[in-house]
Amino acid sequence: MPRILTAAAAQLGPIQAAEPRSVPVERMVRLLERAHARGVELVVFPELALTTFFPRHYHEDRREADSWFETAMPSNETAPLFEAARRYGIGFHLGYAELTPEGRHFNTAILVSPAGEILLKYRKIHLPGHAEFDPARQVQHLEKRYFEVGDLGFPVVAAPMAGLDRINMGLMICNDRRWPEAWRVLGLQSVELVMLGYNTPSTNQDAKGFEAHHLRVFHSHLSVQAGAYQNACFAIATAKAGVEDGCELFGHSIIVNPQGEILAQATSWGDELITADLDLDQCTLGRTTIFNFEKHRRPEAYRRITDQVGAVRPEPWIRPG
Ligand code: CDT
């Protein structure tokens, strides 16, 4: 029996700062309706899908930023999303800002079953940007101000989905996709499908002329395609796109197979559903041959990966004799 999952990336167009949660929730319900009409069984929404990408806004008093966070999931405001998913029998991935009962703040993603149960939670580990207002930047990126580093590792769950007994599903968020360590930790748990959402500005303010505009999308796709190939898994990477609070996000959501090929790609900067049939048995080739970890990995040579954070300089070469 082939193990086929019909999956979608549900890209969202911009959400402006003044818009209440009900606006994106209503748009996501519309996307779930479209997904149902196309026979989709699992939908991936973006990072921080319920609000504008608020880390671009500076609040001197951090507590003022709490209005961007969810204290319950589901909540009254997000209940329509869970209800729609239940109605259509669709699982979904959602990114949101989480404020815990203990007062901790995380950039979080959850995987929800078609019955509305939370199967998996992930809290973003690679937080880009800065913690203090940076007058040199046109747009702030204050993830390090508003979020703690995630404390759940990179988790994978084996859960039923789409009539299949189990699919090994893992989560990461946005900037994590650029870090091969994150992919490999998921790969080492036999992940078959990695889901991630992102909010990535079209302009790199730190580039100082060294990253041409068109390379922004290239680097995002390169990271996801390499991660999927090197870990023999599928990946769904879903963007928030378009001009949000005057800042352009590049979109280009993709679904990638274990060969690293793009199966589907968004072409708009708005709400858009892209779909693909994922034959999960395609993960077997890579993981039994070139990326058969058990046979070929050499962790004794990888000590630096966990012992060291920053790069050191090599010893200078000395001419023999
Ligand atoms: N949201 C997020 O993680 N965005 C980053 C861009 C950060 S630019 C300071 C990304 O890697 O796409």
Coordinates of C-alpha atoms and ligand atoms in Angstrom, one line a residue:
M1 CA 0.0 0.0 0.0
P2 CA 1.6 3.4 -1.0
R3 CA 1.8 5.9 1.9
I4 CA 0.4 9.0 0.2
L5 CA -0.3 12.3 2.1
T6 CA -2.0 15.1 0.3
A7 CA -0.5 18.2 1.9
A8 CA -0.6 22.0 1.4
A9 CA 1.4 25.1 2.3
A10 CA -1.2 27.8 3.1
Q11 CA 0.7 31.0 2.4
L12 CA -0.7 34.1 4.0
G13 CA -0.6 37.6 2.6
P14 CA 0.3 40.4 4.9
I15 CA -1.4 41.0 8.2
Q16 CA -1.3 44.7 9.3
A17 CA -0.6 45.7 12.9
A18 CA -4.1 47.1 13.5
E19 CA -5.9 44.0 12.3
P20 CA -7.5 41.9 15.1
R21 CA -6.9 38.1 15.2
S22 CA -10.3 37.5 13.7
V23 CA -9.1 38.8 10.3
P24 CA -6.3 36.2 9.7
V25 CA -8.3 33.5 11.4
E26 CA -11.2 34.1 8.9
R27 CA -8.7 34.0 6.0
M28 CA -7.2 30.8 7.3
V29 CA -10.7 29.2 7.5
R30 CA -11.2 30.2 3.9
L31 CA -7.9 28.5 3.0
L32 CA -9.0 25.3 4.9
E33 CA -12.2 25.3 2.8
R34 CA -10.1 25.5 -0.4
A35 CA -7.9 22.7 1.0
H36 CA -10.9 20.5 1.7
A37 CA -12.2 21.1 -1.9
R38 CA -8.8 19.9 -3.2
G39 CA -8.7 16.8 -1.0
V40 CA -5.9 18.1 1.2
E41 CA -5.3 16.2 4.5
L42 CA -2.6 18.4 6.2
V43 CA -2.2 22.2 5.9
V44 CA 0.9 24.2 7.0
F45 CA 0.3 27.9 8.0
P46 CA 3.2 30.3 8.5
E47 CA 5.2 31.5 11.6
L48 CA 3.3 34.0 13.8
A49 CA 0.2 33.5 11.7
L50 CA -2.2 35.3 13.9
T51 CA -0.7 38.8 13.9
T52 CA 1.7 41.0 11.9
F53 CA 5.4 40.1 12.4
F54 CA 5.4 42.2 15.5
P55 CA 9.2 41.8 16.3
R56 CA 9.7 44.7 13.8
H57 CA 7.9 46.9 16.4
Y58 CA 9.8 48.3 19.4
H59 CA 8.1 48.4 22.8
E60 CA 10.4 50.0 25.4
D61 CA 8.3 48.3 28.0
R62 CA 8.4 44.6 27.0
R63 CA 5.1 44.0 28.8
E64 CA 3.3 46.1 26.2
A65 CA 4.2 43.5 23.7
D66 CA 2.2 40.9 25.5
S67 CA -0.8 41.9 23.5
W68 CA 0.8 40.0 20.5
F69 CA 0.9 36.8 22.5
E70 CA -1.6 33.9 23.0
T71 CA -2.3 32.7 26.5
A72 CA -4.4 29.8 25.4
M73 CA -4.5 27.5 22.4
P74 CA -7.2 27.1 21.2
S75 CA -8.8 30.4 22.4
N76 CA -12.1 32.1 21.6
E77 CA -10.3 33.8 18.8
T78 CA -8.6 30.7 17.3
A79 CA -11.5 28.3 17.9
P80 CA -13.0 28.8 14.4
L81 CA -9.8 27.5 12.9
F82 CA -9.9 24.3 15.1
E83 CA -13.6 23.9 14.3
A84 CA -13.0 24.2 10.5
A85 CA -10.2 21.7 10.6
R86 CA -12.4 19.3 12.6
R87 CA -15.3 19.8 10.1
Y88 CA -13.1 19.0 7.1
G89 CA -11.0 16.3 8.8
I90 CA -7.7 18.3 8.1
G91 CA -4.6 18.4 10.3
F92 CA -2.8 21.7 10.5
H93 CA 0.4 23.4 11.6
L94 CA 0.1 26.9 13.1
G95 CA 2.8 29.4 14.3
Y96 CA 2.0 31.9 17.0
A97 CA 3.5 33.8 19.9
E98 CA 3.0 31.9 23.2
L99 CA 2.8 33.4 26.6
T100 CA 2.8 30.6 29.2
P101 CA 1.0 30.7 32.6
E102 CA 4.5 31.2 34.2
G103 CA 5.0 34.3 32.1
R104 CA 7.5 32.9 29.6
H105 CA 7.5 34.0 26.0
F106 CA 8.2 31.8 23.0
N107 CA 7.9 31.8 19.2
T108 CA 5.9 28.6 19.0
A109 CA 4.5 26.2 16.4
I110 CA 2.0 23.4 16.9
L111 CA 0.8 20.4 14.9
V112 CA -2.9 19.8 15.4
S113 CA -4.6 16.5 14.5
P114 CA -7.8 16.5 12.3
A115 CA -9.7 15.8 15.6
G116 CA -8.3 19.1 17.1
E117 CA -5.7 17.5 19.5
I118 CA -2.2 19.1 19.7
L119 CA 0.1 16.4 18.6
L120 CA 3.4 18.3 18.8
K121 CA 4.7 21.7 20.0
Y122 CA 8.0 23.3 19.1
R123 CA 9.5 26.6 20.5
K124 CA 11.9 28.4 18.1
I125 CA 15.5 27.8 19.0
H126 CA 17.5 30.0 16.5
L127 CA 16.2 33.5 17.3
P128 CA 17.6 36.0 14.8
G129 CA 17.9 39.8 15.2
H130 CA 18.7 41.8 18.4
A131 CA 17.3 42.7 21.8
E132 CA 17.7 46.4 21.9
F133 CA 16.4 49.2 19.6
D134 CA 18.9 49.6 16.8
P135 CA 18.9 53.1 15.4
A136 CA 21.0 52.0 12.4
R137 CA 18.2 49.8 11.1
Q138 CA 15.2 50.9 9.0
V139 CA 13.2 48.0 10.3
Q140 CA 13.8 46.4 13.7
H141 CA 14.0 42.6 14.2
L142 CA 13.5 42.2 17.9
E143 CA 13.0 38.5 18.3
K144 CA 15.8 38.4 20.9
R145 CA 13.9 41.0 22.9
Y146 CA 10.5 39.4 22.9
F147 CA 11.2 35.6 22.9
E148 CA 13.2 33.2 25.0
V149 CA 15.2 30.4 23.3
G150 CA 12.9 27.4 22.9
D151 CA 13.2 24.7 25.5
L152 CA 11.7 21.7 23.7
G153 CA 14.6 20.7 21.5
F154 CA 13.7 19.7 17.9
P155 CA 10.9 17.3 18.4
V156 CA 9.4 14.6 16.1
V157 CA 6.1 12.8 16.7
A158 CA 5.0 9.5 15.1
A159 CA 1.2 10.1 14.8
P160 CA -1.7 8.9 12.6
M161 CA -2.6 11.3 9.8
A162 CA -4.6 11.1 6.6
G163 CA -5.6 7.5 7.2
L164 CA -2.0 6.4 7.7
D165 CA -1.0 4.6 10.9
R166 CA 1.9 6.9 11.5
I167 CA 3.9 9.6 9.9
N168 CA 7.1 10.9 11.5
M169 CA 6.5 14.6 11.6
G170 CA 8.9 17.3 12.9
L171 CA 8.8 21.1 13.3
M172 CA 11.2 24.0 13.0
I173 CA 10.5 27.7 12.6
C174 CA 11.9 30.2 10.0
N175 CA 15.5 31.0 10.8
D176 CA 16.0 27.3 12.0
R177 CA 15.8 26.3 8.3
R178 CA 19.2 27.9 7.7
W179 CA 20.9 25.7 10.3
P180 CA 21.9 22.1 9.2
E181 CA 22.1 21.1 12.8
A182 CA 18.4 21.6 13.2
W183 CA 17.6 19.4 10.2
R184 CA 20.0 16.7 11.3
V185 CA 18.5 16.5 14.8
L186 CA 15.1 15.9 13.1
G187 CA 16.7 13.5 10.6
L188 CA 18.2 11.5 13.5
Q189 CA 14.6 10.9 14.7
S190 CA 13.6 9.4 11.3
V191 CA 11.6 12.5 10.4
E192 CA 9.5 12.0 7.2
L193 CA 8.0 15.5 7.0
V194 CA 9.4 18.7 8.3
M195 CA 6.9 21.6 8.6
L196 CA 8.1 25.2 9.1
G197 CA 6.7 28.7 8.7
Y198 CA 8.6 31.8 8.0
N199 CA 8.5 35.7 7.8
T200 CA 11.5 36.8 5.9
P201 CA 12.1 40.4 4.7
S202 CA 13.0 40.8 1.0
T203 CA 15.8 43.1 2.0
N204 CA 18.8 42.0 4.2
Q205 CA 19.7 45.2 6.1
D206 CA 23.0 43.7 7.2
A207 CA 24.1 42.7 3.6
K208 CA 25.9 46.0 2.8
G209 CA 25.8 45.1 -0.9
F210 CA 27.1 41.6 -0.5
E211 CA 23.8 39.8 -0.9
A212 CA 22.0 40.6 -4.1
H213 CA 18.2 41.0 -3.9
H214 CA 17.4 37.8 -5.8
L215 CA 19.6 35.7 -3.5
R216 CA 17.2 36.2 -0.6
V217 CA 14.7 33.6 -2.0
F218 CA 17.6 31.5 -3.3
H219 CA 19.1 31.1 0.1
S220 CA 15.8 30.2 1.7
H221 CA 15.1 27.5 -0.9
L222 CA 18.7 26.3 -0.9
S223 CA 18.4 25.7 2.9
V224 CA 15.1 23.8 2.7
Q225 CA 16.0 21.8 -0.4
A226 CA 19.4 20.8 1.2
G227 CA 17.8 20.0 4.5
A228 CA 15.2 17.7 2.9
Y229 CA 17.7 16.0 0.6
Q230 CA 20.4 15.4 3.3
N231 CA 17.8 14.0 5.7
A232 CA 15.8 12.1 3.2
C233 CA 12.5 13.7 4.1
F234 CA 9.8 16.0 2.7
A235 CA 9.5 19.6 3.7
I236 CA 6.8 22.2 3.6
A237 CA 8.0 25.8 4.1
T238 CA 5.2 28.3 4.3
A239 CA 5.7 32.1 4.1
K240 CA 3.9 35.2 5.2
A241 CA 4.2 37.3 2.1
G242 CA 3.7 40.8 0.8
V243 CA 4.0 44.3 2.3
E244 CA 3.2 44.2 6.0
D245 CA 3.4 47.4 8.1
G246 CA 5.5 48.8 5.1
C247 CA 8.0 46.0 5.2
E248 CA 8.2 43.5 2.3
L249 CA 8.2 39.8 3.0
F250 CA 9.3 37.6 0.1
G251 CA 6.8 34.7 0.1
H252 CA 7.8 31.9 -2.3
S253 CA 6.4 29.1 -0.1
I254 CA 7.5 25.6 -1.3
I255 CA 6.9 21.9 -0.9
V256 CA 10.1 19.8 -1.3
N257 CA 10.6 16.1 -1.8
P258 CA 13.5 13.9 -0.4
Q259 CA 15.5 14.4 -3.6
G260 CA 15.5 18.1 -2.8
E261 CA 13.2 19.0 -5.7
I262 CA 10.5 21.6 -5.4
L263 CA 7.1 20.0 -6.0
A264 CA 5.0 23.1 -5.7
Q265 CA 5.8 26.8 -5.2
A266 CA 3.7 29.9 -4.4
T267 CA 3.7 32.6 -7.1
S268 CA 1.7 35.3 -5.4
W269 CA 2.3 37.6 -2.4
G270 CA -1.2 36.9 -1.0
D271 CA -3.2 34.1 0.6
E272 CA -2.4 31.1 -1.6
L273 CA -2.7 27.4 -1.3
I274 CA -0.2 25.1 -3.0
T275 CA -0.6 21.4 -2.8
A276 CA 1.3 18.2 -3.5
D277 CA 0.8 14.4 -3.1
L278 CA 3.7 13.2 -0.9
D279 CA 4.6 9.6 -1.4
L280 CA 6.3 9.0 2.0
D281 CA 8.0 5.8 0.8
Q282 CA 10.2 8.1 -1.2
C283 CA 12.1 8.8 2.0
T284 CA 13.4 5.2 2.0
L285 CA 16.0 5.6 -0.8
G286 CA 18.1 8.2 0.8
R287 CA 17.9 6.7 4.3
T288 CA 18.9 3.3 3.2
T289 CA 21.8 4.4 0.9
I290 CA 23.8 7.6 0.8
F291 CA 22.2 9.0 4.1
N292 CA 22.0 5.7 5.9
F293 CA 23.1 7.3 9.2
E294 CA 23.7 4.1 11.1
K295 CA 26.2 2.9 8.5
H296 CA 28.0 6.1 7.5
R297 CA 27.8 8.8 10.2
R298 CA 31.0 9.5 12.2
P299 CA 29.9 11.4 15.3
E300 CA 33.3 11.0 16.9
A301 CA 34.5 13.5 14.2
Y302 CA 31.7 15.9 14.9
R303 CA 32.6 16.8 18.5
R304 CA 33.0 20.5 17.6
I305 CA 29.4 20.7 16.6
T306 CA 28.3 20.4 20.2
D307 CA 31.4 21.4 22.2
Q308 CA 31.8 24.7 20.5
V309 CA 29.5 27.6 19.6
G310 CA 31.6 30.2 17.7
A311 CA 34.2 29.5 15.1
V312 CA 37.9 29.4 16.2
R313 CA 40.9 30.4 14.0
P314 CA 43.1 27.5 12.8
E315 CA 46.7 27.3 13.8
P316 CA 49.0 29.2 11.4
W317 CA 50.7 26.9 8.9
I318 CA 54.5 26.5 9.6
R319 CA 56.8 25.5 6.8
P320 CA 58.3 22.1 7.7
G321 CA 62.0 22.1 8.6
Ligands
CDT1 N1 11.5 35.3 11.2 C1 12.8 34.9 10.9 O1 13.4 34.1 11.6 N2 13.4 35.6 9.9 C2 14.8 35.5 9.6 C3 15.3 36.8 9.0 C4 15.9 37.5 10.0 S1 16.6 39.0 9.4 C5 17.3 39.7 10.9 C6 15.0 34.4 8.5 O2 16.0 33.7 8.7 O3 14.3 34.2 7.6

